[in-house]
């Protein structure tokens, strides 16, 4: 008998993933592919939309033909800040411009001169000035500097909603994609920002639907519920929101370390904006206050430097356990020593010489300084909210020293780690299922662990 499943396409910048989950959200099948980027008209690397579309259709057709599975629903999670532009016949009329593509500085200056001041605009839209990463600016750029392309556009779909469109032919917009640092949304008014209407851009943005919306579709003779897609960061947060009954903060770690507070009732302040705080959006349109830190990138730079300095393997850091005696010795005579390569964290004056007795001592010092910055970032995301629980997922969740030092800094909070490797895909499955999750969900599906202190006073 065929197993009933939910199909999820989880589209990252690097890997394209396909999952099948059973009705208990256990993974029963996966498929990965890597698609070589192509170049846009300026030679900048970008997503190959045609190959992506072909892979998605072929993968899904193969599953529908399988006698092992009965697909009840399909949904889509993907990176944000990316538009697919369609003409009135549904044809793609421009590259899926990479959010790393630079926009001419005069375009950015023109925009903020017209709709600024910058700090006020960023506070209202929950953004920082990030060029193409503010995907709404892409529409402004196309309208004013590529009018021959813009004139062909009937609809501009965020990438998750384009993936849904491939299955339904229905163009829609959805909250989490609109709310991910696009500069389109005014969080205070809970509507598109005034500039969107003044530029008449709302005409190419389809009607907004709830993230839990689904469209019943017949595909190869199968009746299937098709989701409208979800932004990957909001998707990864959803299982926590659905299964935890107390206020919490999620620290999602990787190249970027992002502190996500889905319970903040305050609008961003100008201080927040200057401190690199932005908003993401929950599936119901409510803001998620987020503070970003380029922590993983800096960590990787410093690990490489330390491995060269001490003549050890690049992955030697993975074998370093927390040393309580070493920690106390460094703490009792603490001074800042590291100069940062990619972190913009204010003054670096009065740094002590970088002298250590061993790799292990240098590594502990590095983590102590990085965690100090991480604590400040988390505090910005927390604001005035009385939050009692801190969840850590991503690469640093497995770093014993990082978790221990962070728990010391938040000793009034319960600190827990999770293995959320399926996070964004699982969130997309949950939102289309619209089921209630119990408090055991994270333990069963995310390898939830409570932190047990290693430091004794």
Short mmCIF file of C-alpha atoms in Angstrom, two decimals:
data_model
loop_
_atom_site.label_atom_id
_atom_site.label_comp_id
_atom_site.label_asym_id
_atom_site.label_seq_id
_atom_site.Cartn_x
_atom_site.Cartn_y
_atom_site.Cartn_z
CA UNK A 1 0.00 0.00 0.00
CA UNK A 2 1.36 3.41 -0.96
CA UNK A 3 2.52 5.63 1.91
CA UNK A 4 0.77 9.00 2.19
CA UNK A 5 3.32 11.81 2.05
CA UNK A 6 3.84 15.56 1.84
CA UNK A 7 6.32 16.65 -0.84
CA UNK A 8 8.61 19.64 -0.25
CA UNK A 9 10.99 21.43 -2.58
CA UNK A 10 13.62 23.25 -0.49
CA UNK A 11 15.57 25.49 -2.86
CA UNK A 12 18.84 26.93 -1.56
CA UNK A 13 21.39 29.08 -3.35
CA UNK A 14 23.73 26.08 -3.63
CA UNK A 15 21.76 22.85 -3.22
CA UNK A 16 18.27 22.09 -4.50
CA UNK A 17 16.54 19.55 -2.28
CA UNK A 18 13.39 17.48 -2.50
CA UNK A 19 11.90 15.72 0.52
CA UNK A 20 8.98 13.45 1.25
CA UNK A 21 7.61 13.48 4.80
CA UNK A 22 5.06 11.03 6.15
CA UNK A 23 2.04 12.32 8.05
CA UNK A 24 4.08 12.27 11.29
CA UNK A 25 6.67 14.53 9.59
CA UNK A 26 9.32 11.82 9.41
CA UNK A 27 11.55 12.02 6.36
CA UNK A 28 11.00 9.02 4.07
CA UNK A 29 12.75 10.18 0.87
CA UNK A 30 15.16 12.84 -0.30
CA UNK A 31 16.76 13.93 -3.53
CA UNK A 32 19.48 16.54 -4.03
CA UNK A 33 20.90 18.27 -7.04
CA UNK A 34 23.34 21.06 -7.77
CA UNK A 35 22.70 23.37 -10.70
CA UNK A 36 25.54 25.38 -12.19
CA UNK A 37 24.72 29.09 -12.14
CA UNK A 38 24.46 30.96 -15.41
CA UNK A 39 25.27 34.63 -16.08
CA UNK A 40 22.92 37.56 -16.44
CA UNK A 41 23.40 40.24 -19.12
CA UNK A 42 26.14 41.88 -17.02
CA UNK A 43 28.07 38.66 -16.46
CA UNK A 44 26.95 38.24 -12.85
CA UNK A 45 26.18 34.64 -11.72
CA UNK A 46 22.51 33.87 -11.30
CA UNK A 47 20.03 31.02 -10.91
CA UNK A 48 19.30 28.98 -14.04
CA UNK A 49 15.51 29.20 -13.86
CA UNK A 50 14.96 26.90 -16.84
CA UNK A 51 17.08 24.06 -15.41
CA UNK A 52 15.53 24.57 -11.97
CA UNK A 53 12.06 24.34 -13.47
CA UNK A 54 13.00 21.22 -15.45
CA UNK A 55 14.47 19.48 -12.40
CA UNK A 56 11.41 20.28 -10.26
CA UNK A 57 8.97 18.97 -12.86
CA UNK A 58 10.96 15.80 -13.59
CA UNK A 59 11.47 15.04 -9.90
CA UNK A 60 7.80 15.50 -9.08
CA UNK A 61 6.56 13.49 -12.06
CA UNK A 62 8.80 10.57 -11.04
CA UNK A 63 7.31 10.58 -7.55
CA UNK A 64 3.77 10.74 -8.89
CA UNK A 65 4.49 7.67 -11.03
CA UNK A 66 5.89 5.77 -8.04
CA UNK A 67 3.68 3.10 -6.52
CA UNK A 68 5.41 3.54 -3.15
CA UNK A 69 4.01 6.99 -2.34
CA UNK A 70 0.72 8.83 -2.50
CA UNK A 71 1.38 12.59 -2.53
CA UNK A 72 -1.31 14.49 -0.63
CA UNK A 73 0.32 17.92 -0.78
CA UNK A 74 3.34 19.80 -2.10
CA UNK A 75 4.90 23.02 -0.83
CA UNK A 76 8.00 25.11 -1.39
CA UNK A 77 10.66 26.75 0.77
CA UNK A 78 13.40 28.86 -0.74
CA UNK A 79 15.77 31.74 -0.20
CA UNK A 80 14.26 35.20 -0.44
CA UNK A 81 15.17 38.60 -1.88
CA UNK A 82 14.68 37.17 -5.38
CA UNK A 83 12.05 37.90 -8.02
CA UNK A 84 10.94 35.98 -11.10
CA UNK A 85 9.39 38.40 -13.59
CA UNK A 86 6.62 37.16 -15.90
CA UNK A 87 4.90 38.70 -18.91
CA UNK A 88 1.16 38.48 -19.64
CA UNK A 89 1.66 35.04 -21.19
CA UNK A 90 3.46 33.67 -18.13
CA UNK A 91 6.89 33.71 -19.76
CA UNK A 92 10.00 34.68 -17.76
CA UNK A 93 11.22 38.02 -19.14
CA UNK A 94 14.37 38.69 -17.11
CA UNK A 95 17.08 36.77 -15.25
CA UNK A 96 16.44 35.81 -11.65
CA UNK A 97 18.87 38.48 -10.53
CA UNK A 98 21.19 37.31 -7.77
CA UNK A 99 20.83 39.31 -4.57
CA UNK A 100 24.62 39.63 -4.50
CA UNK A 101 24.52 41.59 -7.78
CA UNK A 102 25.71 45.16 -7.20
CA UNK A 103 23.35 47.98 -8.11
CA UNK A 104 24.97 51.22 -9.31
CA UNK A 105 25.49 53.51 -6.35
CA UNK A 106 23.69 56.36 -8.08
CA UNK A 107 20.52 54.23 -8.13
CA UNK A 108 20.73 53.65 -4.39
CA UNK A 109 21.42 57.34 -3.72
CA UNK A 110 18.54 58.36 -5.97
CA UNK A 111 16.17 56.05 -4.14
CA UNK A 112 17.05 57.18 -0.60
CA UNK A 113 17.18 60.84 -1.65
CA UNK A 114 13.60 60.43 -2.88
CA UNK A 115 12.15 58.21 -0.14
CA UNK A 116 14.48 58.72 2.84
CA UNK A 117 15.88 59.75 5.18
CA UNK A 118 17.62 56.37 5.19
CA UNK A 119 17.35 55.63 8.90
CA UNK A 120 13.63 56.41 9.00
CA UNK A 121 12.97 54.35 5.89
CA UNK A 122 14.95 51.38 7.21
CA UNK A 123 13.16 51.53 10.56
CA UNK A 124 9.74 51.54 8.91
CA UNK A 125 10.56 48.71 6.50
CA UNK A 126 12.58 46.58 8.94
CA UNK A 127 15.65 46.67 6.70
CA UNK A 128 19.18 47.88 6.41
CA UNK A 129 20.48 49.40 3.17
CA UNK A 130 21.61 46.27 1.31
CA UNK A 131 21.20 46.99 -2.41
CA UNK A 132 19.72 44.05 -4.31
CA UNK A 133 19.22 42.14 -1.03
CA UNK A 134 16.38 44.63 -0.55
CA UNK A 135 14.54 43.05 -3.47
CA UNK A 136 12.05 45.92 -3.74
CA UNK A 137 14.96 48.09 -4.87
CA UNK A 138 15.37 45.68 -7.79
CA UNK A 139 11.93 46.73 -9.06
CA UNK A 140 12.90 50.40 -8.69
CA UNK A 141 16.13 49.75 -10.60
CA UNK A 142 14.31 47.92 -13.40
CA UNK A 143 11.66 50.63 -13.73
CA UNK A 144 14.11 53.52 -13.91
CA UNK A 145 17.18 51.95 -15.52
CA UNK A 146 15.88 49.03 -17.57
CA UNK A 147 12.47 50.32 -18.70
CA UNK A 148 12.48 48.03 -21.75
CA UNK A 149 12.47 45.03 -19.37
CA UNK A 150 10.09 46.55 -16.84
CA UNK A 151 7.51 47.34 -19.53
CA UNK A 152 7.16 43.60 -20.26
CA UNK A 153 6.40 42.64 -16.64
CA UNK A 154 2.85 41.60 -15.79
CA UNK A 155 3.72 39.97 -12.45
CA UNK A 156 6.82 39.88 -10.25
CA UNK A 157 6.76 36.77 -8.07
CA UNK A 158 9.01 36.10 -5.11
CA UNK A 159 10.89 32.85 -5.75
CA UNK A 160 8.83 30.62 -3.37
CA UNK A 161 5.62 31.84 -5.04
CA UNK A 162 7.05 31.27 -8.52
CA UNK A 163 7.69 27.64 -7.57
CA UNK A 164 4.02 27.36 -6.55
CA UNK A 165 3.00 29.08 -9.81
CA UNK A 166 4.73 26.32 -11.77
CA UNK A 167 2.15 23.88 -10.37
CA UNK A 168 -0.98 26.06 -10.35
CA UNK A 169 -0.56 28.84 -12.90
CA UNK A 170 -1.97 31.22 -10.28
CA UNK A 171 0.20 34.27 -9.39
CA UNK A 172 0.08 35.28 -5.73
CA UNK A 173 2.11 37.11 -3.08
CA UNK A 174 2.64 35.87 0.47
CA UNK A 175 3.58 37.52 3.75
CA UNK A 176 6.89 35.88 4.71
CA UNK A 177 8.46 36.59 1.30
CA UNK A 178 7.24 40.20 1.33
CA UNK A 179 8.58 40.70 4.85
CA UNK A 180 12.15 39.41 4.45
CA UNK A 181 14.22 42.62 4.17
CA UNK A 182 12.63 43.51 0.81
CA UNK A 183 12.05 47.22 1.67
CA UNK A 184 8.52 46.78 0.30
CA UNK A 185 6.57 46.51 3.56
CA UNK A 186 5.82 49.16 6.16
CA UNK A 187 5.65 47.24 9.43
CA UNK A 188 4.03 50.13 11.26
CA UNK A 189 1.16 50.47 8.75
CA UNK A 190 1.02 46.73 7.94
CA UNK A 191 0.81 47.46 4.24
CA UNK A 192 3.15 48.10 1.35
CA UNK A 193 5.24 51.18 2.00
CA UNK A 194 4.04 54.43 0.40
CA UNK A 195 6.92 54.39 -2.08
CA UNK A 196 5.55 51.16 -3.63
CA UNK A 197 2.27 52.91 -4.46
CA UNK A 198 3.94 56.12 -5.62
CA UNK A 199 6.04 54.11 -8.07
CA UNK A 200 2.95 52.09 -9.13
CA UNK A 201 4.81 48.87 -8.33
CA UNK A 202 1.80 47.35 -6.58
CA UNK A 203 0.43 46.74 -10.08
CA UNK A 204 3.00 43.98 -10.70
CA UNK A 205 2.68 42.47 -7.22
CA UNK A 206 -0.16 39.89 -7.11
CA UNK A 207 -2.77 39.71 -4.36
CA UNK A 208 -1.44 38.74 -0.94
CA UNK A 209 -2.64 35.45 0.57
CA UNK A 210 -2.02 33.80 3.92
CA UNK A 211 1.02 31.51 4.01
CA UNK A 212 -1.16 28.55 4.97
CA UNK A 213 -3.24 28.90 1.80
CA UNK A 214 -3.39 25.90 -0.50
CA UNK A 215 -4.80 25.37 -3.99
CA UNK A 216 -6.41 22.07 -4.99
CA UNK A 217 -4.90 20.94 -8.28
CA UNK A 218 -5.05 17.85 -10.47
CA UNK A 219 -1.63 16.66 -11.63
CA UNK A 220 -1.23 13.53 -13.77
CA UNK A 221 -4.59 12.36 -12.51
CA UNK A 222 -3.74 12.96 -8.84
CA UNK A 223 -5.66 15.44 -6.70
CA UNK A 224 -3.00 17.35 -4.78
CA UNK A 225 -3.03 20.29 -2.41
CA UNK A 226 -0.43 22.85 -3.60
CA UNK A 227 0.99 25.35 -1.11
CA UNK A 228 1.88 28.95 -1.90
CA UNK A 229 5.48 28.70 -0.69
CA UNK A 230 7.31 30.23 2.27
CA UNK A 231 10.56 32.12 2.87
CA UNK A 232 13.16 29.72 4.31
CA UNK A 233 14.01 31.68 7.49
CA UNK A 234 10.36 32.05 8.44
CA UNK A 235 9.82 28.39 7.61
CA UNK A 236 12.68 27.27 9.85
CA UNK A 237 11.19 29.25 12.74
CA UNK A 238 7.69 27.80 12.37
CA UNK A 239 8.18 24.39 14.09
CA UNK A 240 9.47 26.19 17.18
CA UNK A 241 6.53 28.58 17.25
CA UNK A 242 4.04 25.74 16.84
CA UNK A 243 5.52 23.46 19.52
CA UNK A 244 6.78 25.77 22.30
CA UNK A 245 4.27 27.27 24.72
CA UNK A 246 6.58 29.89 26.30
CA UNK A 247 8.39 32.89 24.83
CA UNK A 248 11.75 32.00 23.35
CA UNK A 249 14.54 33.30 21.16
CA UNK A 250 15.99 31.17 18.36
CA UNK A 251 19.66 31.64 17.54
CA UNK A 252 20.20 30.28 14.05
CA UNK A 253 23.93 29.88 13.45
CA UNK A 254 25.96 29.45 10.30
CA UNK A 255 27.87 31.92 8.15
CA UNK A 256 25.48 34.48 9.60
CA UNK A 257 24.34 34.18 13.19
CA UNK A 258 20.75 35.40 13.33
CA UNK A 259 18.87 35.99 16.59
CA UNK A 260 15.15 35.64 15.93
CA UNK A 261 12.61 37.02 18.42
CA UNK A 262 9.06 36.27 17.23
CA UNK A 263 7.51 37.86 20.33
CA UNK A 264 8.70 41.44 20.09
CA UNK A 265 5.77 43.85 20.19
CA UNK A 266 7.95 46.90 19.60
CA UNK A 267 8.65 48.51 16.27
CA UNK A 268 12.32 48.84 15.39
CA UNK A 269 13.99 51.95 16.72
CA UNK A 270 16.64 53.97 14.93
CA UNK A 271 19.17 52.48 17.36
CA UNK A 272 18.06 48.99 16.31
CA UNK A 273 18.50 49.87 12.65
CA UNK A 274 22.00 51.27 13.19
CA UNK A 275 22.83 48.08 15.14
CA UNK A 276 21.96 45.81 12.16
CA UNK A 277 18.54 44.74 13.42
CA UNK A 278 15.94 43.91 10.80
CA UNK A 279 12.51 42.30 10.59
CA UNK A 280 11.45 38.98 9.20
CA UNK A 281 7.78 38.05 9.16
CA UNK A 282 5.65 35.31 10.70
CA UNK A 283 3.10 33.52 8.55
CA UNK A 284 0.32 35.69 10.02
CA UNK A 285 2.08 38.92 9.00
CA UNK A 286 3.46 39.74 12.47
CA UNK A 287 7.07 40.95 12.65
CA UNK A 288 10.01 38.89 13.89
CA UNK A 289 12.74 41.08 15.31
CA UNK A 290 16.14 39.82 14.17
CA UNK A 291 19.71 40.81 14.93
CA UNK A 292 22.45 39.65 12.55
CA UNK A 293 26.11 39.00 13.20
CA UNK A 294 28.63 37.74 10.62
CA UNK A 295 29.90 35.35 13.28
CA UNK A 296 30.43 32.13 11.32
CA UNK A 297 32.36 33.92 8.62
CA UNK A 298 34.68 35.56 11.16
CA UNK A 299 35.09 32.27 13.02
CA UNK A 300 36.22 30.50 9.84
CA UNK A 301 38.76 33.24 9.09
CA UNK A 302 40.24 33.05 12.56
CA UNK A 303 40.30 29.22 12.64
CA UNK A 304 42.37 29.24 9.47
CA UNK A 305 44.76 31.83 10.96
CA UNK A 306 45.16 29.82 14.18
CA UNK A 307 45.78 26.55 12.33
CA UNK A 308 48.60 28.21 10.36
CA UNK A 309 50.04 29.91 13.46
CA UNK A 310 50.18 26.69 15.50
CA UNK A 311 50.82 24.22 12.69
CA UNK A 312 47.72 22.10 13.25
CA UNK A 313 45.08 20.74 10.89
CA UNK A 314 42.36 23.15 9.81
CA UNK A 315 39.72 21.05 11.54
CA UNK A 316 41.67 20.70 14.80
CA UNK A 317 39.18 23.04 16.50
CA UNK A 318 36.55 20.30 16.29
CA UNK A 319 38.51 18.20 18.77
CA UNK A 320 39.01 20.93 21.41
CA UNK A 321 36.89 20.30 24.50
CA UNK A 322 35.92 22.89 27.05
CA UNK A 323 38.64 23.33 29.67
CA UNK A 324 37.22 24.88 32.84
CA UNK A 325 40.64 25.63 34.37
CA UNK A 326 41.84 27.33 31.19
CA UNK A 327 38.60 29.32 30.96
CA UNK A 328 38.90 30.63 34.53
CA UNK A 329 42.53 31.62 33.99
CA UNK A 330 41.61 33.62 30.88
CA UNK A 331 38.56 35.12 32.54
CA UNK A 332 40.47 36.27 35.63
CA UNK A 333 42.95 38.18 33.45
CA UNK A 334 40.66 38.95 30.57
CA UNK A 335 41.57 41.44 27.86
CA UNK A 336 40.50 41.68 24.22
CA UNK A 337 43.13 40.40 21.80
CA UNK A 338 41.60 39.56 18.42
CA UNK A 339 41.31 42.00 15.54
CA UNK A 340 38.25 41.24 13.42
CA UNK A 341 38.39 40.86 9.66
CA UNK A 342 34.68 40.91 8.77
CA UNK A 343 32.85 42.14 11.86
CA UNK A 344 31.83 45.77 12.11
CA UNK A 345 31.54 46.05 15.90
CA UNK A 346 32.92 49.46 16.71
CA UNK A 347 36.32 50.36 18.09
CA UNK A 348 39.13 47.81 18.23
CA UNK A 349 41.50 50.03 20.15
CA UNK A 350 43.42 48.89 23.22
CA UNK A 351 43.80 45.29 22.04
CA UNK A 352 46.43 43.22 23.87
CA UNK A 353 49.15 41.42 21.87
CA UNK A 354 48.03 38.11 20.36
CA UNK A 355 50.18 35.83 22.54
CA UNK A 356 49.06 32.43 23.78
CA UNK A 357 50.74 29.36 25.26
CA UNK A 358 48.86 26.92 23.04
CA UNK A 359 46.27 26.52 20.30
CA UNK A 360 43.74 25.47 22.93
CA UNK A 361 44.28 28.68 24.90
CA UNK A 362 43.95 30.82 21.75
CA UNK A 363 40.80 28.94 20.75
CA UNK A 364 39.15 29.47 24.14
CA UNK A 365 40.04 33.18 23.97
CA UNK A 366 38.57 33.40 20.46
CA UNK A 367 35.29 31.85 21.56
CA UNK A 368 35.10 34.06 24.64
CA UNK A 369 35.42 37.19 22.49
CA UNK A 370 33.01 35.98 19.82
CA UNK A 371 30.41 34.92 22.38
CA UNK A 372 30.68 38.34 24.01
CA UNK A 373 29.61 39.84 20.67
CA UNK A 374 26.92 37.19 20.27
CA UNK A 375 25.44 38.04 23.66
CA UNK A 376 25.20 41.71 22.69
CA UNK A 377 23.48 40.75 19.43
CA UNK A 378 20.97 38.51 21.21
CA UNK A 379 20.23 41.25 23.73
CA UNK A 380 19.35 43.61 20.86
CA UNK A 381 16.89 41.07 19.50
CA UNK A 382 15.34 40.44 22.92
CA UNK A 383 14.83 44.11 23.69
CA UNK A 384 12.43 44.47 26.62
CA UNK A 385 10.73 41.10 26.18
CA UNK A 386 10.81 38.75 29.21
CA UNK A 387 12.20 35.70 27.41
CA UNK A 388 13.02 32.56 29.37
CA UNK A 389 14.25 30.11 26.75
CA UNK A 390 17.09 30.19 24.23
CA UNK A 391 17.28 27.65 21.40
CA UNK A 392 20.42 27.23 19.32
CA UNK A 393 20.47 25.51 15.94
CA UNK A 394 22.92 25.33 13.06
CA UNK A 395 26.65 24.68 13.14
CA UNK A 396 27.46 26.26 16.51
CA UNK A 397 24.84 24.12 18.27
CA UNK A 398 27.47 21.36 18.20
CA UNK A 399 30.27 23.56 19.53
CA UNK A 400 30.56 22.66 23.21
CA UNK A 401 32.56 25.75 24.17
CA UNK A 402 30.29 28.16 22.32
CA UNK A 403 27.15 26.73 23.93
CA UNK A 404 28.70 26.69 27.40
CA UNK A 405 29.88 30.31 27.22
CA UNK A 406 26.56 31.47 25.83
CA UNK A 407 24.71 29.67 28.63
CA UNK A 408 26.95 31.41 31.14
CA UNK A 409 26.03 34.75 29.63
CA UNK A 410 22.31 33.93 29.87
CA UNK A 411 22.31 31.99 33.12
CA UNK A 412 18.77 33.19 33.83
CA UNK A 413 17.51 31.36 30.74
CA UNK A 414 17.08 27.71 29.81
CA UNK A 415 19.45 26.97 26.93
CA UNK A 416 18.70 24.14 24.52
CA UNK A 417 20.25 22.96 21.27
CA UNK A 418 18.58 21.33 18.29
CA UNK A 419 19.63 19.61 15.09
CA UNK A 420 17.45 21.43 12.57
CA UNK A 421 19.02 20.20 9.33
CA UNK A 422 15.53 19.75 7.89
CA UNK A 423 14.27 23.00 9.41
CA UNK A 424 13.02 25.02 6.45
CA UNK A 425 11.67 21.95 4.61
CA UNK A 426 9.89 20.69 7.71
CA UNK A 427 8.37 24.12 8.32
CA UNK A 428 6.98 24.14 4.78
CA UNK A 429 5.40 20.73 5.39
CA UNK A 430 3.88 21.86 8.67
CA UNK A 431 2.36 25.07 7.30
CA UNK A 432 0.50 23.28 4.53
CA UNK A 433 -0.67 20.57 6.95
CA UNK A 434 -1.98 23.14 9.42
CA UNK A 435 -1.68 20.69 12.31
CA UNK A 436 -1.16 21.30 16.01
CA UNK A 437 2.24 20.22 17.31
CA UNK A 438 2.83 19.07 20.87
CA UNK A 439 5.81 19.93 23.07
CA UNK A 440 7.48 16.60 22.28
CA UNK A 441 7.83 17.50 18.61
CA UNK A 442 11.29 19.08 18.89
CA UNK A 443 12.62 16.18 20.93
CA UNK A 444 11.32 13.62 18.44
CA UNK A 445 12.19 15.49 15.25
CA UNK A 446 15.01 17.88 16.13
CA UNK A 447 17.23 15.97 18.58
CA UNK A 448 16.46 18.57 21.25
CA UNK A 449 19.03 18.68 24.07
CA UNK A 450 18.96 20.66 27.29
CA UNK A 451 22.26 22.31 28.13
CA UNK A 452 23.99 20.93 31.21
CA UNK A 453 26.51 23.38 32.72
CA UNK A 454 30.20 22.48 32.54
CA UNK A 455 31.47 25.40 34.63
CA UNK A 456 31.44 25.01 38.39
CA UNK A 457 32.00 28.06 40.55
#
